[in-house]
Amino acid sequence: MAKDIEVAGQGGFPAKDYHDPPPAPLVDAEELTKWSFYRAIIAEFIATLLFLYITVLTVIGYKSQTDPTKGGDDCGGVGILGIAWAFGGMIFVLVYCTAGISGGHINPAVTFGLFLARKVSLVRAVLYMVAQCLGAICGVGLVKAFQKAYFVKYGGGANELAAGYSKGTGLAAEIIGTFVLVYTVFSATDPKRNARDSHVPVLAPLPIGFAVFMVHLATIPITGTGINPARSFGAGISKWIRPGTTKKIPPPPPPPPPFSLN
């Protein structure tokens, strides 16, 4: 910060043309008395619900259109590119809509990163993550309610490690993909960038949505992309409790034919 002031002073510009918000307290009990806090939690719940509803429907629709047992082919449906656009486009829309209410996290990984950076308090971070996970479950639940047969047949859009990849490779892909997303979030919302690049219109939801799009293009063929823990949790829970997963008791064998001396 001192370097910024010194360089700016030598150039004849104002010493500081941006505002660094103070670090958020670890525990801020005063937030619990404000309606804006609960409104933000509701916004995170609804945004994650809509995010899972649209994206899981897209995944299931793609699998249905490419199902060879139904006459589909690999070139049918929206493809991996379309799925990546669905995830990136929904993040762009939802972050744009909720940024002024809750900050537009819609991802426990983003919330946890902002908590470590002291951008949000522990109370807000925990309740945000709970709301995001509950919203994800409800969003996938809506998909299951509307398209139960397709949901069960095609795995409910849950993440799965593709054949030919080890668990270590899948873990590394998820770590790198999540880093790209969180890094983009911090860069797009940096107050210094908004001040120094004020001549360039920077819309924060746009680079964040593109980051989600690019990461999905790279990691869908490996893990199905689980850089959003709420998305993986919601789809995984719904897949685990879907009907047909319990072990069926085989029918008893037919009785032997009657004994005959002939």
XYZ file of N, CA and C in Angstrom:
786
model
N 0.832 -1.198 0.000
C 0.000 0.000 0.000
C 0.867 1.248 0.000
N 1.974 1.212 0.766
C 2.867 2.361 0.802
C 3.477 2.617 -0.561
N 3.813 1.531 -1.282
C 4.374 1.676 -2.615
C 3.380 2.337 -3.553
N 2.119 1.966 -3.454
C 1.106 2.587 -4.299
C 1.021 4.085 -4.052
N 1.090 4.477 -2.790
C 0.983 5.899 -2.457
C 2.184 6.655 -2.983
N 3.403 6.066 -2.859
C 4.609 6.761 -3.298
C 4.636 6.944 -4.806
N 4.328 5.894 -5.550
C 4.330 5.993 -7.007
C 3.271 6.968 -7.491
N 2.104 6.903 -6.874
C 1.033 7.813 -7.279
C 1.411 9.249 -7.000
N 2.084 9.491 -5.859
C 2.459 10.846 -5.526
C 3.458 11.427 -6.506
N 4.422 10.596 -6.983
C 5.413 11.083 -7.924
C 4.782 11.445 -9.262
N 3.720 10.733 -9.638
C 3.076 11.005 -10.915
C 2.093 12.164 -10.866
N 1.870 12.696 -9.706
C 0.935 13.795 -9.577
C -0.512 13.368 -9.476
N -0.753 12.046 -9.296
C -2.117 11.554 -9.172
C -2.506 11.505 -7.701
N -3.765 11.346 -7.423
C -4.176 11.202 -6.022
C -3.472 10.022 -5.361
N -3.244 10.132 -4.081
C -2.474 9.111 -3.374
C -3.169 7.768 -3.407
N -4.482 7.751 -3.347
C -5.195 6.480 -3.314
C -6.579 6.682 -3.910
N -6.856 5.965 -5.017
C -8.135 6.131 -5.680
C -9.008 4.897 -5.544
N -8.762 4.086 -4.546
C -9.607 2.926 -4.289
C -9.760 2.765 -2.787
N -10.725 1.954 -2.399
C -11.018 1.770 -0.982
C -10.929 0.294 -0.638
N -10.031 -0.047 0.270
C -9.909 -1.415 0.754
C -10.865 -1.608 1.924
N -11.847 -2.480 1.803
C -12.746 -2.712 2.942
C -11.992 -3.340 4.095
N -12.359 -3.020 5.315
C -11.671 -3.614 6.471
C -11.935 -5.114 6.546
N -11.026 -5.880 7.149
C -11.249 -7.329 7.277
C -12.530 -7.625 8.061
N -13.245 -8.610 7.623
C -14.470 -8.993 8.315
C -14.120 -9.648 9.645
N -14.890 -9.398 10.685
C -14.613 -10.049 11.980
C -14.830 -11.552 11.874
N -14.132 -12.291 12.711
C -14.274 -13.750 12.679
C -15.693 -14.163 13.025
N -16.240 -13.600 14.073
C -17.623 -13.873 14.475
C -18.323 -12.534 14.653
N -19.325 -12.287 13.851
C -20.061 -11.027 13.907
C -21.506 -11.338 14.285
N -21.787 -11.305 15.589
C -23.136 -11.627 16.066
C -24.148 -10.575 15.644
N -23.685 -9.374 15.343
C -24.612 -8.313 14.950
C -25.309 -8.634 13.632
N -24.664 -9.439 12.777
C -25.280 -9.802 11.503
C -26.600 -10.542 11.700
N -26.696 -11.292 12.770
C -27.886 -12.102 13.006
C -29.119 -11.251 13.293
N -28.934 -9.972 13.541
C -30.065 -9.086 13.834
C -30.500 -8.275 12.618
N -29.870 -8.496 11.461
C -30.152 -7.695 10.275
C -30.929 -8.511 9.251
N -31.960 -7.906 8.672
C -32.741 -8.574 7.644
C -31.907 -8.798 6.388
N -30.975 -7.893 6.065
C -30.149 -8.049 4.868
C -29.329 -9.332 4.924
N -28.969 -9.773 6.113
C -28.205 -11.014 6.262
C -29.048 -12.223 5.853
N -30.268 -12.268 6.326
C -31.150 -13.388 5.987
C -31.600 -13.313 4.526
N -31.731 -12.109 4.013
C -32.060 -11.957 2.599
C -30.936 -12.507 1.729
N -29.697 -12.283 2.155
C -28.554 -12.819 1.416
C -28.535 -14.343 1.449
N -28.876 -14.935 2.586
C -28.913 -16.398 2.691
C -29.995 -16.961 1.777
N -31.154 -16.313 1.740
C -32.232 -16.749 0.851
C -31.796 -16.642 -0.609
N -31.079 -15.569 -0.933
C -30.595 -15.388 -2.303
C -29.639 -16.505 -2.703
N -28.753 -16.904 -1.788
C -27.825 -18.000 -2.085
C -28.571 -19.318 -2.266
N -29.590 -19.537 -1.459
C -30.384 -20.763 -1.570
C -31.089 -20.831 -2.926
N -31.764 -19.742 -3.301
C -32.525 -19.735 -4.558
C -31.587 -19.821 -5.756
N -30.471 -19.107 -5.704
C -29.534 -19.116 -6.829
C -28.951 -20.515 -7.047
N -28.574 -21.191 -5.967
C -28.021 -22.540 -6.115
C -29.088 -23.518 -6.578
N -30.324 -23.336 -6.110
C -31.422 -24.183 -6.568
C -31.615 -24.046 -8.081
N -31.667 -22.820 -8.573
C -31.851 -22.606 -10.009
C -30.653 -23.115 -10.798
N -29.455 -22.940 -10.246
C -28.246 -23.397 -10.921
C -28.269 -24.912 -11.122
N -28.602 -25.650 -10.073
C -28.641 -27.108 -10.177
C -29.795 -27.567 -11.054
N -30.922 -26.896 -10.968
C -32.075 -27.305 -11.768
C -31.754 -27.240 -13.260
N -31.205 -26.131 -13.720
C -30.920 -25.955 -15.141
C -29.784 -26.866 -15.594
N -28.700 -26.905 -14.847
C -27.525 -27.646 -15.296
C -27.742 -29.159 -15.260
N -28.386 -29.667 -14.217
C -28.625 -31.111 -14.153
C -29.613 -31.534 -15.245
N -30.619 -30.714 -15.513
C -31.519 -31.005 -16.627
C -30.753 -31.062 -17.950
N -29.784 -30.179 -18.123
C -28.987 -30.183 -19.348
C -28.176 -31.465 -19.466
N -27.559 -31.887 -18.367
C -26.754 -33.118 -18.385
C -27.623 -34.325 -18.698
N -28.772 -34.440 -18.032
C -29.658 -35.583 -18.265
C -30.209 -35.560 -19.687
N -30.561 -34.386 -20.178
C -31.052 -34.281 -21.551
C -30.009 -34.713 -22.563
N -28.754 -34.340 -22.327
C -27.679 -34.749 -23.237
C -27.508 -36.266 -23.241
N -27.536 -36.889 -22.054
C -27.386 -38.343 -21.984
C -28.560 -39.049 -22.646
N -29.745 -38.473 -22.528
C -30.916 -39.074 -23.153
C -30.828 -38.993 -24.674
N -30.355 -37.864 -25.181
C -30.283 -37.680 -26.631
C -29.168 -38.478 -27.279
N -28.164 -38.885 -26.509
C -27.058 -39.672 -27.049
C -27.136 -41.139 -26.640
N -28.247 -41.549 -26.050
C -28.402 -42.937 -25.610
C -28.553 -43.846 -26.830
N -27.597 -44.788 -27.054
C -27.706 -45.654 -28.241
C -28.909 -46.580 -28.192
N -29.396 -46.911 -26.997
C -30.565 -47.791 -26.906
C -31.840 -47.108 -27.373
N -31.809 -45.790 -27.498
C -32.973 -45.030 -27.972
C -32.750 -44.462 -29.365
N -31.723 -44.969 -30.041
C -31.431 -44.496 -31.392
C -30.588 -43.248 -31.441
N -30.015 -42.844 -30.322
C -29.175 -41.657 -30.301
C -27.775 -41.948 -30.782
N -26.988 -40.907 -30.971
C -25.590 -41.056 -31.371
C -24.757 -40.033 -30.631
N -23.436 -40.198 -30.717
C -22.525 -39.326 -29.972
C -22.574 -37.878 -30.441
N -23.035 -37.651 -31.652
C -23.109 -36.283 -32.178
C -24.442 -35.611 -31.863
N -25.338 -36.318 -31.210
C -26.623 -35.735 -30.867
C -26.549 -34.921 -29.594
N -27.576 -34.158 -29.325
C -27.620 -33.379 -28.092
C -26.709 -32.164 -28.135
N -26.568 -31.529 -26.991
C -25.793 -30.295 -26.909
C -24.302 -30.551 -26.854
N -23.896 -31.765 -26.460
C -22.487 -32.079 -26.367
C -21.832 -31.464 -25.136
N -20.550 -31.752 -24.986
C -19.792 -31.209 -23.852
C -19.742 -29.685 -23.917
N -19.645 -29.146 -25.122
C -19.614 -27.687 -25.268
C -20.901 -27.061 -24.746
N -22.038 -27.669 -25.060
C -23.310 -27.139 -24.588
C -23.460 -27.239 -23.083
N -22.987 -28.348 -22.505
C -23.048 -28.488 -21.042
C -22.184 -27.429 -20.369
N -20.991 -27.208 -20.914
C -20.109 -26.182 -20.344
C -20.745 -24.802 -20.442
N -21.422 -24.524 -21.572
C -22.113 -23.241 -21.712
C -23.242 -23.114 -20.705
N -23.945 -24.217 -20.430
C -25.040 -24.171 -19.459
C -24.508 -23.802 -18.071
N -23.418 -24.425 -17.659
C -22.844 -24.121 -16.344
C -22.293 -22.700 -16.302
N -21.502 -22.325 -17.294
C -20.926 -20.981 -17.298
C -21.966 -19.893 -17.463
N -22.953 -20.130 -18.333
C -23.992 -19.134 -18.542
C -24.865 -18.929 -17.320
N -25.201 -20.018 -16.627
C -26.021 -19.876 -15.426
C -25.262 -19.151 -14.315
N -23.981 -19.431 -14.187
C -23.186 -18.707 -13.181
C -23.153 -17.222 -13.515
N -22.971 -16.888 -14.783
C -22.955 -15.475 -15.182
C -24.274 -14.795 -14.817
N -25.388 -15.433 -15.159
C -26.698 -14.841 -14.899
C -26.963 -14.714 -13.403
N -26.687 -15.775 -12.650
C -27.023 -15.775 -11.226
C -26.106 -14.871 -10.414
N -24.818 -14.812 -10.776
C -23.918 -13.884 -10.083
C -24.336 -12.447 -10.369
N -24.717 -12.178 -11.609
C -25.184 -10.835 -11.954
C -26.426 -10.461 -11.142
N -27.330 -11.429 -10.931
C -28.579 -11.143 -10.232
C -28.401 -11.012 -8.722
N -27.480 -11.771 -8.144
C -27.366 -11.830 -6.681
C -26.147 -11.112 -6.121
N -25.303 -10.553 -6.982
C -24.081 -9.905 -6.481
C -24.404 -8.763 -5.522
N -25.465 -8.022 -5.793
C -25.815 -6.911 -4.928
C -26.544 -7.309 -3.663
N -26.928 -8.575 -3.563
C -27.660 -9.038 -2.386
C -26.763 -9.845 -1.455
N -26.109 -10.859 -2.028
C -25.294 -11.754 -1.198
C -23.832 -11.807 -1.615
N -23.501 -11.148 -2.710
C -22.154 -11.269 -3.236
C -22.072 -12.276 -4.364
N -23.134 -13.071 -4.560
C -23.167 -14.016 -5.671
C -22.138 -15.116 -5.570
N -22.057 -15.782 -4.414
C -21.075 -16.861 -4.253
C -21.517 -18.112 -5.017
N -22.665 -18.686 -4.628
C -23.278 -19.855 -5.287
C -22.329 -21.048 -5.316
N -21.350 -21.058 -4.446
C -20.334 -22.112 -4.453
C -19.645 -22.124 -3.095
N -19.704 -23.226 -2.340
C -19.024 -23.269 -1.041
C -17.522 -23.046 -1.135
N -16.906 -23.435 -2.251
C -15.468 -23.216 -2.407
C -15.153 -21.726 -2.479
N -15.987 -20.973 -3.188
C -15.809 -19.516 -3.261
C -16.038 -18.892 -1.889
N -17.080 -19.328 -1.206
C -17.369 -18.797 0.126
C -16.226 -19.085 1.088
N -15.696 -20.290 1.046
C -14.590 -20.655 1.942
C -13.339 -19.836 1.622
N -13.070 -19.614 0.335
C -11.919 -18.790 -0.027
C -12.064 -17.355 0.446
N -13.260 -16.803 0.305
C -13.490 -15.441 0.786
C -13.430 -15.364 2.310
N -13.813 -16.439 2.988
C -13.682 -16.465 4.439
C -12.214 -16.460 4.855
N -11.382 -17.259 4.176
C -9.949 -17.275 4.501
C -9.302 -15.914 4.240
N -9.811 -15.184 3.263
C -9.287 -13.854 2.959
C -9.895 -12.769 3.842
N -10.714 -13.159 4.804
C -11.371 -12.230 5.727
C -12.310 -11.275 5.010
N -12.972 -11.781 3.954
C -13.969 -10.991 3.250
C -15.361 -11.183 3.843
N -15.585 -12.330 4.468
C -16.859 -12.622 5.120
C -16.562 -13.217 6.482
N -17.517 -13.081 7.403
C -17.345 -13.609 8.744
C -17.609 -15.118 8.764
N -17.241 -15.745 9.875
C -17.456 -17.182 10.012
C -18.942 -17.518 10.003
N -19.753 -16.708 10.676
C -21.203 -16.951 10.721
C -21.798 -16.893 9.325
N -21.443 -15.870 8.566
C -21.971 -15.735 7.210
C -21.481 -16.866 6.317
N -20.217 -17.235 6.445
C -19.667 -18.296 5.599
C -20.366 -19.626 5.858
N -20.560 -19.969 7.121
C -21.187 -21.250 7.451
C -22.626 -21.290 6.950
N -23.388 -20.229 7.208
C -24.792 -20.217 6.789
C -24.927 -20.140 5.265
N -23.994 -19.459 4.601
C -23.996 -19.459 3.141
C -23.811 -20.882 2.614
N -22.847 -21.609 3.152
C -22.568 -22.958 2.660
C -23.721 -23.905 2.942
N -24.364 -23.740 4.092
C -25.540 -24.561 4.395
C -26.664 -24.253 3.397
N -26.897 -22.973 3.145
C -27.952 -22.584 2.202
C -27.644 -23.081 0.791
N -26.384 -23.036 0.402
C -26.005 -23.505 -0.931
C -26.221 -25.010 -1.072
N -25.851 -25.781 -0.064
C -26.037 -27.235 -0.125
C -27.525 -27.595 -0.123
N -28.316 -26.912 0.701
C -29.755 -27.171 0.720
C -30.401 -26.767 -0.610
N -29.978 -25.654 -1.168
C -30.492 -25.243 -2.467
C -30.145 -26.239 -3.561
N -28.934 -26.801 -3.493
C -28.532 -27.801 -4.482
C -29.396 -29.048 -4.376
N -29.659 -29.498 -3.159
C -30.506 -30.680 -2.968
C -31.910 -30.419 -3.504
N -32.460 -29.258 -3.213
C -33.815 -28.934 -3.686
C -33.848 -28.792 -5.206
N -32.800 -28.216 -5.799
C -32.758 -28.079 -7.248
C -32.727 -29.424 -7.948
N -31.881 -30.338 -7.451
C -31.836 -31.678 -8.033
C -33.130 -32.427 -7.729
N -33.727 -32.153 -6.557
C -34.998 -32.780 -6.224
C -36.099 -32.393 -7.196
N -36.093 -31.135 -7.658
C -37.078 -30.722 -8.662
C -36.890 -31.477 -9.970
N -35.629 -31.652 -10.368
C -35.357 -32.423 -11.583
C -35.874 -33.847 -11.429
N -35.616 -34.427 -10.263
C -36.065 -35.797 -10.007
C -37.583 -35.892 -10.010
N -38.260 -34.871 -9.500
C -39.714 -34.892 -9.457
C -40.322 -34.762 -10.846
N -39.705 -33.964 -11.723
C -40.261 -33.720 -13.044
C -39.892 -34.811 -14.050
N -38.688 -35.379 -13.909
C -38.227 -36.379 -14.869
C -37.630 -37.568 -14.112
N -38.464 -38.238 -13.351
C -37.981 -39.290 -12.466
C -37.347 -40.447 -13.232
N -37.993 -40.885 -14.320
C -37.473 -42.026 -15.065
C -36.102 -41.716 -15.667
N -35.969 -40.558 -16.319
C -34.673 -40.174 -16.897
C -33.640 -39.930 -15.810
N -34.063 -39.346 -14.708
C -33.141 -39.062 -13.602
C -32.505 -40.347 -13.092
N -33.319 -41.360 -12.867
C -32.807 -42.619 -12.341
C -31.956 -43.336 -13.378
N -32.397 -43.326 -14.630
C -31.693 -44.073 -15.670
C -30.322 -43.509 -15.961
N -30.177 -42.182 -15.919
C -28.923 -41.547 -16.310
C -28.123 -41.012 -15.127
N -28.382 -41.530 -13.942
C -27.519 -41.242 -12.810
C -27.722 -39.912 -12.123
N -28.742 -39.170 -12.462
C -29.035 -37.927 -11.767
C -28.013 -36.828 -11.949
N -27.184 -36.913 -12.986
C -26.191 -35.862 -13.220
C -25.065 -35.839 -12.219
N -24.858 -36.949 -11.488
C -23.806 -36.987 -10.475
C -22.435 -37.088 -11.134
N -21.415 -36.584 -10.439
C -20.046 -36.646 -10.933
C -19.521 -38.079 -10.857
N -18.820 -38.490 -11.899
C -18.216 -39.812 -11.948
C -16.847 -39.715 -12.603
N -15.898 -40.480 -12.078
C -14.555 -40.516 -12.652
C -14.593 -41.341 -13.931
N -14.138 -40.762 -15.031
C -14.181 -41.443 -16.319
C -13.198 -42.603 -16.348
N -13.502 -43.578 -17.178
C -12.620 -44.742 -17.322
C -11.271 -44.310 -17.889
N -10.219 -44.902 -17.368
C -8.870 -44.583 -17.832
C -8.149 -43.543 -17.001
N -8.835 -42.954 -16.026
C -8.217 -41.944 -15.158
C -8.160 -42.467 -13.728
N -7.062 -42.191 -13.056
C -6.929 -42.593 -11.663
C -7.585 -41.565 -10.754
N -7.800 -41.949 -9.495
C -8.382 -41.015 -8.535
C -7.467 -39.821 -8.294
N -6.164 -40.048 -8.345
C -5.225 -38.937 -8.178
C -5.332 -37.923 -9.302
N -5.505 -38.419 -10.522
C -5.664 -37.512 -11.660
C -6.947 -36.700 -11.525
N -8.036 -37.376 -11.115
C -9.292 -36.664 -10.923
C -9.191 -35.616 -9.833
N -8.505 -35.959 -8.735
C -8.338 -34.996 -7.640
C -7.524 -33.796 -8.093
N -6.445 -34.043 -8.831
C -5.618 -32.936 -9.319
C -6.404 -32.033 -10.266
N -7.221 -32.625 -11.140
C -8.023 -31.827 -12.069
C -9.008 -30.942 -11.314
N -9.611 -31.484 -10.253
C -10.566 -30.700 -9.468
C -9.870 -29.584 -8.694
N -8.714 -29.864 -8.147
C -7.974 -28.842 -7.394
C -7.595 -27.682 -8.315
N -7.050 -28.000 -9.484
C -6.633 -26.950 -10.420
C -7.846 -26.169 -10.922
N -8.918 -26.880 -11.249
C -10.119 -26.199 -11.728
C -10.717 -25.270 -10.687
N -10.755 -25.717 -9.434
C -11.290 -24.869 -8.363
C -10.392 -23.661 -8.131
N -9.077 -23.860 -8.238
C -8.153 -22.734 -8.094
C -8.390 -21.681 -9.173
N -8.583 -22.132 -10.419
C -8.842 -21.188 -11.515
C -10.091 -20.364 -11.228
N -11.138 -21.016 -10.739
C -12.383 -20.299 -10.453
C -12.207 -19.286 -9.330
N -11.663 -19.719 -8.209
C -11.525 -18.818 -7.058
C -10.549 -17.681 -7.376
N -9.480 -17.986 -8.102
C -8.523 -16.951 -8.506
C -9.214 -15.892 -9.372
N -10.069 -16.336 -10.278
C -10.792 -15.400 -11.133
C -11.751 -14.544 -10.311
N -12.413 -15.147 -9.326
C -13.329 -14.394 -8.464
C -12.583 -13.282 -7.732
N -11.438 -13.611 -7.145
C -10.669 -12.601 -6.414
C -10.160 -11.516 -7.353
N -9.725 -11.883 -8.542
C -9.201 -10.895 -9.482
C -10.296 -9.979 -9.998
N -11.469 -10.557 -10.308
C -12.556 -9.760 -10.881
C -13.174 -8.808 -9.874
N -13.047 -9.111 -8.576
C -13.660 -8.264 -7.538
C -12.630 -7.441 -6.779
N -11.398 -7.395 -7.264
C -10.345 -6.631 -6.596
C -10.634 -5.133 -6.712
N -10.706 -4.406 -5.593
C -10.997 -2.960 -5.690
C -9.923 -2.180 -6.419
N -8.674 -2.644 -6.374
C -7.597 -1.951 -7.099
C -7.829 -2.028 -8.600
N -8.279 -3.198 -9.085
C -8.544 -3.344 -10.510
C -9.667 -2.406 -10.944
N -10.714 -2.316 -10.156
C -11.840 -1.453 -10.513
C -11.424 -0.001 -10.591
N -10.454 0.407 -9.762
C -10.011 1.801 -9.768
C -9.022 2.084 -10.903
N -8.022 1.207 -11.061
C -6.969 1.471 -12.046
C -7.435 1.214 -13.472
N -8.355 0.271 -13.644
C -8.869 -0.037 -14.975
C -10.272 0.531 -15.157
N -10.526 1.685 -14.553
C -11.868 2.256 -14.621
C -12.240 2.669 -16.037
N -11.238 2.846 -16.919
C -11.543 3.195 -18.300
C -11.980 1.974 -19.104
N -11.808 0.775 -18.522
C -12.238 -0.458 -19.183
C -13.445 -0.994 -18.433
N -14.596 -1.132 -19.091
C -15.782 -1.641 -18.383
C -15.598 -3.111 -18.001
N -15.406 -3.371 -16.730
C -15.187 -4.725 -16.233
C -16.456 -5.184 -15.527
N -17.123 -6.177 -16.079
C -18.306 -6.754 -15.480
C -17.892 -8.050 -14.807
N -17.845 -8.052 -13.472
C -17.295 -9.189 -12.734
C -17.962 -10.521 -13.066
N -19.295 -10.594 -13.209
C -19.882 -11.904 -13.517
C -19.414 -12.498 -14.839
N -18.981 -11.674 -15.779
C -18.578 -12.187 -17.085
C -17.311 -13.031 -17.009
N -16.200 -12.537 -16.449
C -15.018 -13.417 -16.345
C -15.248 -14.613 -15.445
N -16.092 -14.482 -14.421
C -16.368 -15.626 -13.548
C -17.125 -16.701 -14.322
N -18.121 -16.297 -15.098
C -18.849 -17.260 -15.915
C -17.958 -17.921 -16.952
N -17.054 -17.156 -17.564
C -16.146 -17.742 -18.544
C -15.159 -18.697 -17.884
N -14.742 -18.401 -16.662
C -13.850 -19.317 -15.955
C -14.538 -20.654 -15.715
N -15.809 -20.599 -15.296
C -16.572 -21.843 -15.100
C -16.713 -22.585 -16.421
N -16.982 -21.867 -17.491
C -17.120 -22.478 -18.818
C -15.828 -23.188 -19.231
N -14.690 -22.529 -19.098
C -13.423 -23.104 -19.540
C -13.027 -24.310 -18.685
N -13.242 -24.215 -17.381
C -12.901 -25.348 -16.510
C -13.761 -26.559 -16.844
N -15.029 -26.340 -17.148
C -15.900 -27.465 -17.513
C -15.452 -28.102 -18.824
N -15.034 -27.311 -19.778
C -14.533 -27.883 -21.025
C -13.356 -28.816 -20.763
N -12.499 -28.441 -19.812
C -11.295 -29.225 -19.558
C -11.550 -30.455 -18.697
N -12.467 -30.381 -17.755
C -12.600 -31.446 -16.757
C -13.858 -32.294 -16.871
N -14.819 -31.926 -17.715
C -15.981 -32.802 -17.906
C -15.558 -34.192 -18.375
N -14.612 -34.323 -19.323
C -14.215 -35.672 -19.743
C -13.475 -36.464 -18.670
N -13.067 -35.819 -17.573
C -12.304 -36.521 -16.532
C -13.187 -36.889 -15.355
N -13.842 -35.898 -14.762
C -14.629 -36.141 -13.543
C -16.078 -35.688 -13.665
N -16.441 -35.072 -14.773
C -17.756 -34.457 -14.852
C -17.789 -33.073 -14.249
N -16.672 -32.623 -13.712
C -16.450 -31.298 -13.127
C -17.232 -31.106 -11.829
N -16.494 -31.121 -10.726
C -17.097 -30.918 -9.416
C -16.490 -29.753 -8.676
N -16.159 -28.668 -9.403
C -15.527 -27.521 -8.743
C -16.496 -26.788 -7.824
N -17.771 -27.126 -7.911
C -18.774 -26.579 -6.995
C -19.193 -27.702 -6.045
N -18.719 -27.697 -4.796
C -19.071 -28.788 -3.880
C -20.570 -28.946 -3.672
N -21.329 -27.850 -3.727
C -22.772 -27.954 -3.565
C -23.390 -28.720 -4.726
N -22.898 -28.502 -5.928
C -23.396 -29.227 -7.100
C -23.112 -30.720 -6.966
N -21.897 -31.075 -6.574
C -21.547 -32.486 -6.406
C -22.330 -33.113 -5.263
N -22.493 -32.368 -4.170
C -23.209 -32.890 -3.002
C -24.680 -33.114 -3.316
N -25.326 -32.134 -3.947
C -26.748 -32.254 -4.245
C -27.044 -33.405 -5.191
N -26.253 -33.509 -6.273
C -26.481 -34.597 -7.221
C -26.121 -35.950 -6.618
N -25.056 -35.982 -5.808
C -24.654 -37.248 -5.200
C -25.653 -37.765 -4.186
N -26.202 -36.858 -3.366
C -27.203 -37.262 -2.384
C -28.452 -37.798 -3.083
N -28.897 -37.108 -4.104
C -30.099 -37.545 -4.810
C -29.877 -38.875 -5.520
N -28.668 -39.091 -6.032
C -28.374 -40.372 -6.669
C -28.347 -41.498 -5.637
N -27.837 -41.190 -4.466
C -27.708 -42.220 -3.427
C -29.066 -42.673 -2.907
N -30.031 -41.747 -2.846
C -31.332 -42.093 -2.281
C -32.360 -42.413 -3.361
N -31.943 -42.464 -4.630
C -32.917 -42.713 -5.683
C -33.423 -44.147 -5.597
N -34.630 -44.411 -6.042
C -35.160 -45.767 -5.989
C -34.401 -46.683 -6.930
N -34.364 -47.945 -6.558
C -33.692 -48.924 -7.391
C -32.278 -49.225 -6.959
N -31.786 -48.534 -5.909
C -30.432 -48.769 -5.461
C -30.359 -49.885 -4.423
N -31.498 -50.246 -3.824
C -31.471 -51.311 -2.836
C -31.372 -52.664 -3.527
N -30.808 -53.621 -2.837
C -30.605 -54.949 -3.395
C -31.929 -55.688 -3.457
N -32.236 -56.222 -4.626
C -33.480 -56.939 -4.810
C -33.298 -58.411 -4.440
N -34.332 -58.984 -3.820
C -34.299 -60.397 -3.463
C -34.712 -61.206 -4.677
N -33.864 -62.150 -5.135
C -34.229 -62.918 -6.324
C -35.435 -63.788 -6.052
N -36.245 -64.058 -7.075
C -37.424 -64.915 -6.877
C -36.992 -66.341 -6.581
N -37.816 -67.095 -5.891
C -37.450 -68.480 -5.577
C -37.396 -69.316 -6.838
N -36.559 -70.351 -6.860
C -36.468 -71.205 -8.060
C -37.764 -71.944 -8.288
N -38.060 -72.281 -9.522
C -39.307 -73.013 -9.822
C -39.266 -74.414 -9.200
N -40.402 -74.948 -8.852
C -40.417 -76.283 -8.252
C -39.979 -77.348 -9.259
N -39.367 -78.449 -8.806
C -38.936 -79.508 -9.721
C -40.112 -80.180 -10.390
N -39.917 -80.737 -11.574
C -41.017 -81.439 -12.245
C -41.438 -82.671 -11.430
N -42.672 -83.081 -11.561
C -43.143 -84.254 -10.801
C -42.386 -85.518 -11.224
N -42.165 -86.397 -10.238
C -41.420 -87.637 -10.471
C -42.273 -88.599 -11.297
N -41.649 -89.231 -12.248
C -42.359 -90.199 -13.087
C -41.439 -91.369 -13.407
N -42.007 -92.599 -13.414
C -41.218 -93.798 -13.738
C -41.084 -93.978 -15.247
N -41.895 -93.286 -16.049
C -41.840 -93.454 -17.501
C -40.685 -92.658 -18.097
